[in-house]
Coordinates of C-alpha atoms in Angstrom, one line a residue:
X1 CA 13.5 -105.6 -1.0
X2 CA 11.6 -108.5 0.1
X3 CA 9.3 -107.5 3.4
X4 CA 7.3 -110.8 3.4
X5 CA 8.0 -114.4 2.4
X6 CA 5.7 -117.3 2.8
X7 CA 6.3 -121.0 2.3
X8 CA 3.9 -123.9 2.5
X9 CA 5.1 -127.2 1.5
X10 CA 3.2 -130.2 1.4
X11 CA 4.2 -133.7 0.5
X12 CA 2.8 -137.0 0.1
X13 CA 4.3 -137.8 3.8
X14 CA 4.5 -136.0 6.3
X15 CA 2.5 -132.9 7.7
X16 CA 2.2 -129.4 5.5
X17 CA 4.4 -127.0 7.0
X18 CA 4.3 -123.0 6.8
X19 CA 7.6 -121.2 6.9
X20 CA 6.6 -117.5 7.1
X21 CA 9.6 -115.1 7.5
X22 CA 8.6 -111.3 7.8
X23 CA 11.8 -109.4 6.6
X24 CA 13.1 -105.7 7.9
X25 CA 16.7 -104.5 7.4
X26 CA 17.3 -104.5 11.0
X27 CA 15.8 -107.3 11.7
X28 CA 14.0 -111.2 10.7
X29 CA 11.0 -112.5 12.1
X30 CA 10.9 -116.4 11.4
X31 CA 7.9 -119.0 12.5
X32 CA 7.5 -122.5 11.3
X33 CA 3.8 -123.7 12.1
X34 CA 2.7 -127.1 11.4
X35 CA -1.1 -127.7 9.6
X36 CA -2.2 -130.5 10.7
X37 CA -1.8 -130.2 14.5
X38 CA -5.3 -128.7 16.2
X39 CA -4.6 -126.4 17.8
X40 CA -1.5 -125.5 15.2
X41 CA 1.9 -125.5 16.6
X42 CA 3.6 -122.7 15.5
X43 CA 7.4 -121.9 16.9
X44 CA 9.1 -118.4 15.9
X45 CA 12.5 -116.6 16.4
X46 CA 13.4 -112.8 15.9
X47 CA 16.8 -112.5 14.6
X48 CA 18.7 -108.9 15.1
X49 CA 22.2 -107.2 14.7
X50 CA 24.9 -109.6 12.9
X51 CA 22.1 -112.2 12.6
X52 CA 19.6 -110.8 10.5
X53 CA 22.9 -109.2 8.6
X54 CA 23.8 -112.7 7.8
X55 CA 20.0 -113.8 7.1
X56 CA 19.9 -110.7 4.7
X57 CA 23.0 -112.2 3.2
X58 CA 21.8 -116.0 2.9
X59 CA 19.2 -114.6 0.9
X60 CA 20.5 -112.8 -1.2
X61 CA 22.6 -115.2 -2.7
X62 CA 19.7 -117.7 -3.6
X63 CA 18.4 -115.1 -6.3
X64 CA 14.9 -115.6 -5.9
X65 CA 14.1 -113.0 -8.3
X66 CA 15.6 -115.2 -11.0
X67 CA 13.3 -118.2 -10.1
X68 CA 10.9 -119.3 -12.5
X69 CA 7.0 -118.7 -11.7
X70 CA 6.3 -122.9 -12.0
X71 CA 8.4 -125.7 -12.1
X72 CA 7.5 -129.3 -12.8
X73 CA 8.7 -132.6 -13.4
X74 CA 10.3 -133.7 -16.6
X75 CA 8.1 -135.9 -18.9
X76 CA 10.4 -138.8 -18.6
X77 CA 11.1 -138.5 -14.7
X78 CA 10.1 -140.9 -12.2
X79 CA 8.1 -139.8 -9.5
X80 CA 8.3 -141.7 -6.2
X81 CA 6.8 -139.2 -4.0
X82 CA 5.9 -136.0 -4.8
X83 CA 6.0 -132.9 -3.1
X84 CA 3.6 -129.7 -3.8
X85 CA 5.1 -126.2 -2.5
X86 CA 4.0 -122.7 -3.3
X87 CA 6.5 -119.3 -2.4
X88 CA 4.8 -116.0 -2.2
X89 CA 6.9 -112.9 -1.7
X90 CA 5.9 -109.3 -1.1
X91 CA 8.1 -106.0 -1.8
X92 CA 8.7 -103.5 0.3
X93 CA 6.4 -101.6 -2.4
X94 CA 3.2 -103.8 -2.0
X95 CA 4.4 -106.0 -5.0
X96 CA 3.5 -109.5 -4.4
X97 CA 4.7 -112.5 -6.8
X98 CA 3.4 -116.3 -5.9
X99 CA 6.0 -119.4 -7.6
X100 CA 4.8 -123.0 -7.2
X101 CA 6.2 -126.6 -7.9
X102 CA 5.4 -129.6 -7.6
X103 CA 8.3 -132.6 -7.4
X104 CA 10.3 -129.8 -8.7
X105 CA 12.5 -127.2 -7.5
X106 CA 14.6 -124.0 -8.1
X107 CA 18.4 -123.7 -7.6
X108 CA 18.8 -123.1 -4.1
X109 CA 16.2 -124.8 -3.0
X110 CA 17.7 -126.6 0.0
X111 CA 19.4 -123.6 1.1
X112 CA 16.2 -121.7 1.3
X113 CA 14.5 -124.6 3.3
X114 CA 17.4 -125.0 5.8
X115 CA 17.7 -121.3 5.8
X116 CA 14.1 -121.0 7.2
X117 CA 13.7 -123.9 9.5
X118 CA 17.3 -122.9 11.0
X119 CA 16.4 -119.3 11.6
X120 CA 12.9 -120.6 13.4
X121 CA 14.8 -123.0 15.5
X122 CA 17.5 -120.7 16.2
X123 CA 19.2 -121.9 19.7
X124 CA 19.4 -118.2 21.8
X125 CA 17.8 -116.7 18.9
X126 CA 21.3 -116.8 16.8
X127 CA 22.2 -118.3 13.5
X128 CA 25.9 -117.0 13.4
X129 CA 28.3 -118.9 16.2
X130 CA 29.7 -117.5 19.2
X131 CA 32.9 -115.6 18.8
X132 CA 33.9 -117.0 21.9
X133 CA 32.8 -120.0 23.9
X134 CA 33.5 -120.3 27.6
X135 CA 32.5 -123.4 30.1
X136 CA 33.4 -123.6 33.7
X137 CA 33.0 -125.9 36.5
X138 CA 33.5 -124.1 39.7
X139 CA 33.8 -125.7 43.5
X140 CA 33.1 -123.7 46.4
X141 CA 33.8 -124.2 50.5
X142 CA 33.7 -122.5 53.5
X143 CA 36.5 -120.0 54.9
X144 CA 36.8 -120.9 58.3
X145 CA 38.5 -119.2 61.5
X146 CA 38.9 -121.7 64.5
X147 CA 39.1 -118.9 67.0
X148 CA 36.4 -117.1 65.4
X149 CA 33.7 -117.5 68.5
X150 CA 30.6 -115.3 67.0
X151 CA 27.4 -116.8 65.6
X152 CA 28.7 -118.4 62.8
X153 CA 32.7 -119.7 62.3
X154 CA 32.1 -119.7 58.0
X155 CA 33.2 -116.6 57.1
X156 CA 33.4 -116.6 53.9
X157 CA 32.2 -118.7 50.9
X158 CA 34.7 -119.0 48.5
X159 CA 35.9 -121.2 45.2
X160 CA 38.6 -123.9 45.8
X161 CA 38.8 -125.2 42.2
X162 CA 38.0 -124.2 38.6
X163 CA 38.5 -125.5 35.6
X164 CA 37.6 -123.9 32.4
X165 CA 37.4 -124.5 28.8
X166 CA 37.8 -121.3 26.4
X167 CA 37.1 -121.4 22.7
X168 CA 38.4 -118.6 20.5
X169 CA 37.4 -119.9 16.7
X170 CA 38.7 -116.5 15.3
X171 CA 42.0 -117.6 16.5
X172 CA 41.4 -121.3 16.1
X173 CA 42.4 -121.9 19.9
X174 CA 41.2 -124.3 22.5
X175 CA 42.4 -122.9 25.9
X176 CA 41.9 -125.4 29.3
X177 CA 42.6 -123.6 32.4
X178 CA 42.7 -125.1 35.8
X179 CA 42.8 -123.0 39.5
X180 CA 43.4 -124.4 42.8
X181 CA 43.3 -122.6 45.8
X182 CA 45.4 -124.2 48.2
X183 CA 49.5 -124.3 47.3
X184 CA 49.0 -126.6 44.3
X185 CA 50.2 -125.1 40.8
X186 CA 47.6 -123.7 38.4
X187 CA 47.6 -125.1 35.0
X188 CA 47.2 -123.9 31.7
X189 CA 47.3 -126.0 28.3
X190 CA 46.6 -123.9 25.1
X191 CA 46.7 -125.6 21.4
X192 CA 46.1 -123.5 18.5
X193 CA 44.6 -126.1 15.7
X194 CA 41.4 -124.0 13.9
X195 CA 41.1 -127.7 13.1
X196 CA 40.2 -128.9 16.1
X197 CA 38.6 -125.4 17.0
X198 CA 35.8 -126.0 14.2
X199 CA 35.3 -129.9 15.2
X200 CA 35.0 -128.8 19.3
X201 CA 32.3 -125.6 18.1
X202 CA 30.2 -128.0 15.7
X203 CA 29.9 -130.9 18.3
X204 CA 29.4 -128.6 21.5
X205 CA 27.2 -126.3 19.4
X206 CA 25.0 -129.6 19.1
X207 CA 25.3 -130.7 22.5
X208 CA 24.5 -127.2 23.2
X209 CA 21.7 -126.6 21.3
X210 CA 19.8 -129.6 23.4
X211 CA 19.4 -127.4 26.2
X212 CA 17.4 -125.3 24.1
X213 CA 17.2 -121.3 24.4
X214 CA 19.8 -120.1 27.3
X215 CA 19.0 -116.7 29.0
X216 CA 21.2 -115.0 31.7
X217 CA 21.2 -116.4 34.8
X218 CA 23.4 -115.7 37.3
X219 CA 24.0 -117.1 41.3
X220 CA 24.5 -115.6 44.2
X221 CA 27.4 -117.2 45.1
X222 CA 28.1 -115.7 48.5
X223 CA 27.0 -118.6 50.6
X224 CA 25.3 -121.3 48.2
X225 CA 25.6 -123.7 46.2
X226 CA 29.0 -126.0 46.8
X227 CA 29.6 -126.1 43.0
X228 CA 28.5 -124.8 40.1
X229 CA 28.6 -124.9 36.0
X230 CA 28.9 -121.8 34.3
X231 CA 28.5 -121.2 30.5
X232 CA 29.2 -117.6 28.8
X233 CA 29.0 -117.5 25.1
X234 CA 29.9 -114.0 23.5
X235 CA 28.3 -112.9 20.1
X236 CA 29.4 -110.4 17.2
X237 CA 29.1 -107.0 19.1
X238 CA 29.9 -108.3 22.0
X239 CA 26.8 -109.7 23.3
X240 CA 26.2 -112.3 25.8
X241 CA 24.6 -115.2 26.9
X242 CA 25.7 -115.4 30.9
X243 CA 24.7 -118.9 32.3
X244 CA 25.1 -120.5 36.0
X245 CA 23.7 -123.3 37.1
X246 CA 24.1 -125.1 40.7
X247 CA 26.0 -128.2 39.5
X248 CA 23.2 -131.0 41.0
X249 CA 21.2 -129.8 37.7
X250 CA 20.7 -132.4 35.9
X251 CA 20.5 -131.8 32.5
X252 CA 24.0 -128.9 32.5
X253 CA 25.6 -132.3 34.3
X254 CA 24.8 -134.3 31.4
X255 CA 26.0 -131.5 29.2
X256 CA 29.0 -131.1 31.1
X257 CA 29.9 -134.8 30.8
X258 CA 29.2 -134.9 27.2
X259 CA 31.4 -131.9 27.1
X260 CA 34.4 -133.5 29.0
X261 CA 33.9 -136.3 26.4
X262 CA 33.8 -134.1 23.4
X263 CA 36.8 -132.2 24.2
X264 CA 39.3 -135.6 25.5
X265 CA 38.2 -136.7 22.3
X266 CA 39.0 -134.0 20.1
X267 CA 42.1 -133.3 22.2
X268 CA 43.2 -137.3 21.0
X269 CA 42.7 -136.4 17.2
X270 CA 44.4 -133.6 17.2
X271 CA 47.4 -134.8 18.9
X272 CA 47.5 -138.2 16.9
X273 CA 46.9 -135.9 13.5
X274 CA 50.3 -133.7 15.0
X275 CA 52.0 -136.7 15.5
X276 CA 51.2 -137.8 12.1
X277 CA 52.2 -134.8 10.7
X278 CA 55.2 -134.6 12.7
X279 CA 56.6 -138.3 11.5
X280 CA 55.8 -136.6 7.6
X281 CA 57.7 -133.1 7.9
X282 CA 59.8 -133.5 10.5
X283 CA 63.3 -135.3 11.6
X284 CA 62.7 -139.0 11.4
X285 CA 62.3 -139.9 14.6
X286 CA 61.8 -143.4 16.5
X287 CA 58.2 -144.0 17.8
X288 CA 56.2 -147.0 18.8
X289 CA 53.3 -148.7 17.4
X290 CA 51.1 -151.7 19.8
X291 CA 50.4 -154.0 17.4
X292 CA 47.7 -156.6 17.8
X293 CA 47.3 -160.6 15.5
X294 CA 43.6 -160.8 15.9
X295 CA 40.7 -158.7 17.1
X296 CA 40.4 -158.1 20.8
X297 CA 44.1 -159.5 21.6
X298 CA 47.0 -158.5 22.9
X299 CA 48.9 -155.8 22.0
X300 CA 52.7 -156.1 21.3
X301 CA 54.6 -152.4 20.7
X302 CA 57.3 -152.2 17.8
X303 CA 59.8 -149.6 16.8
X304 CA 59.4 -147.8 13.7
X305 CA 60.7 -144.6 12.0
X306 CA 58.6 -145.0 9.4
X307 CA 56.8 -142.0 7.9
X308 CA 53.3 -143.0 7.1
X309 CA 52.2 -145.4 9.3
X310 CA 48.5 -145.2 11.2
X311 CA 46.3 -146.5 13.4
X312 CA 44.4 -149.2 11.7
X313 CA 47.6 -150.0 9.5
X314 CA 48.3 -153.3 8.5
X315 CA 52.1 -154.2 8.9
X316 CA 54.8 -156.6 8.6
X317 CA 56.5 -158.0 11.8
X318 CA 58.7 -160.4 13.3
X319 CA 57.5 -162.4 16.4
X320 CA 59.3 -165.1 18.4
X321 CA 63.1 -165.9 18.9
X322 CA 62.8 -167.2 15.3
X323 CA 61.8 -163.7 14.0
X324 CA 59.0 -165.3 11.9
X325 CA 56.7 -162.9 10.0
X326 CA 53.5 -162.0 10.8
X327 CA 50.8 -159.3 9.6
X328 CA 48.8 -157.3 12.5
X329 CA 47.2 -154.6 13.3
X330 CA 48.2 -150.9 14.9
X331 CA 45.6 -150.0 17.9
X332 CA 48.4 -147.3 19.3
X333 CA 51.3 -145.0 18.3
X334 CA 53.0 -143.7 21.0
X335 CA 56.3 -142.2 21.8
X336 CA 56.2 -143.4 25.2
X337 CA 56.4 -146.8 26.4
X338 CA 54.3 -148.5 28.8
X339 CA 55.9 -148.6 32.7
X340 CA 54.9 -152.0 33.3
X341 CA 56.4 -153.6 29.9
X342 CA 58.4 -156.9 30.6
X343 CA 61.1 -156.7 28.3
X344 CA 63.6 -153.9 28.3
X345 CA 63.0 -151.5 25.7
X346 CA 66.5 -152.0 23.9
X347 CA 65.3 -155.8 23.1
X348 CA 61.9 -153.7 21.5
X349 CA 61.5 -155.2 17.4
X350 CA 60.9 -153.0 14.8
X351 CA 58.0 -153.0 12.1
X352 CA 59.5 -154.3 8.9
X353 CA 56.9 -152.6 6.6
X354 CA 53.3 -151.5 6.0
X355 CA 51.0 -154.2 4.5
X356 CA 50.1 -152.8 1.2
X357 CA 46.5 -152.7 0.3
X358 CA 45.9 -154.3 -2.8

């Protein structure tokens, strides 16, 4: 088993970086350190339980025992700029074994360089994702008693509102909840698309991961602060991350509006891909399309029941009393109309056909 492994890369631009990983079955130990920088910069994460399993595991499969102990350029190749790395290993037994290159690399190269630099930069110290994601944005005000004649009439500090968003990729569910405390209903909308699961936990692992490392923090809610955000993300084995912040912080706001973005977003794909799907494999029902002539004008909606069209389509229609044909663009599908339309929807054209691409 490999204890030790040490990387040092250094190409024509850029600054020579280490990548130093020191290796035990229970857990990895992963630093990147930059060589030029005086004093050196040097930035590390441990890795433990299902992560350094799945460390153990990304390595394995690169077979770096089957590397060769040199690899070069071929005679013929053109070299635009080169790249100079040496790989020294050491067993668990004291063995050590160095392999260099320059311009040239083993089979599994990139995996071993993203594999490194990944584990050192390692958001919460995890390279697997959550098993569950959780976000909330939580209101808070006062309980009051107007007879209540003591030093204080707030009773009571209590939440009025919260919404949450719930991730289960396992289950490939997306889960937005929303609480009121006064006689208005509580919502609930669930969709269960591992499609849009996996496109949510990629984009709000990034938005994430600019926050940098989260530890648990929690507020005393009792009497402070009016709102707050809350993140909980829940690991293999149960682990977790706890997060609340009073909702003035600046940078969870930011998050929490890129958030809101990420998910209305995702929310339109997924319903428009349904929709699409729906027109494909399911009874051939009447929809509308807004159709636009030119960029930036306005849109005029169309029946169809065709099964195929898009947004962005190109299609046949008929325009004016004399029904003349014209080719525009789809900017909507819907299977509602606009309230404000000013025609009936009975005197509503239909598409003709899709433009064909040639």
């Amino acid at each position: 088993m490999i204890s030790d492994l040490v990387l040092t890369i250094q190409a024509v631009y850029g600054a020579p970086e280490e990548l130093h990983a020191v290796i035990t079955p229970a857990a990895v130990t992963v630093s990147m350190t930059s060589l030029t920088s005086r004093p050196r910069t040097t930035i590390s994460q441990t890795l433990q339980g299902a992560d350094a399993a799945e460390w153990h595991n990304r390595l394995a499969k690169l077979g770096i025992a089957k590397w060769e102990d040199h690899y070069a350029p071929a005679a013929d190749a053109v070299i635009l700029a080169g790249t100079k790395w040496q790989l020294v290993i050491t067993q668990t037994s004291g063995e050590t074994r160095t392999m260099t290159g320059d311009t040239a690399f083993p089979p599994g190269w990139e995996e071993l360089i993203t594999l490194l630099r990944q584990s050192a930069l390692a958001v919460n110290g995890h390279i697997v994702q959550p098993i569950r994601w959780q976000f909330d944005y939580v209101r808070f005000a006062d309980l009051r008693f107007p007879q209540f004649h003591g030093p204080s009439d707030a009773l009571h500090h209590v939440a009025i509102f919260q919404r949450t968003l719930a991730i289960d990729p396992g289950q490939g569910a997306v889960v937005v909840h929303t609480t009121f405390s006064d006689n208005r209903r509580n919502r609930t909308e669930q969709y269960t698309d591992p499609a849009l699961t996996q496109w949510l936990v990629l984009r709000i692992g990034e938005a994430l991961g600019e926050l940098g490392d989260l530890q648990t923090m929690k507020l005393d809610t009792l009497d402070y602060p009016d709102a707050i955000f809350g993140v909980i993300l829940t690991y293999p084995g149960d682990e977790q991350i706890v997060v609340q912040v009073d909702a003035d912080d600046p940078d969870m706001r930011d998050f929490w509006r890129v958030l809101n973005q990420l998910l209305t977003q995702g929310l339109n794909l997924a319903n428009q891909s349904a929709a699409a799907e729906w027109r494909k494999l399911g009874p051939v029902l009447e929809y509308f399309v807004a159709v636009t002539f030119d960029d930036g004008g306005k849109a005029y909606y169309y029946r169809s029941d065709l099964t195929d069209l898009a947004i962005d389509d190109r299609v046949i229609v008929p325009v004016g009393q004399s029904n003349h044909l014209l080719t525009g663009t789809i900017v909507d599908i819907t299977t509602d109309l606009p309230a404000n339309l000013p025609i009936p929807p009975e005197d509503i054209k239909s598409v003709i056909r899709k433009k064909e691409v040639l």
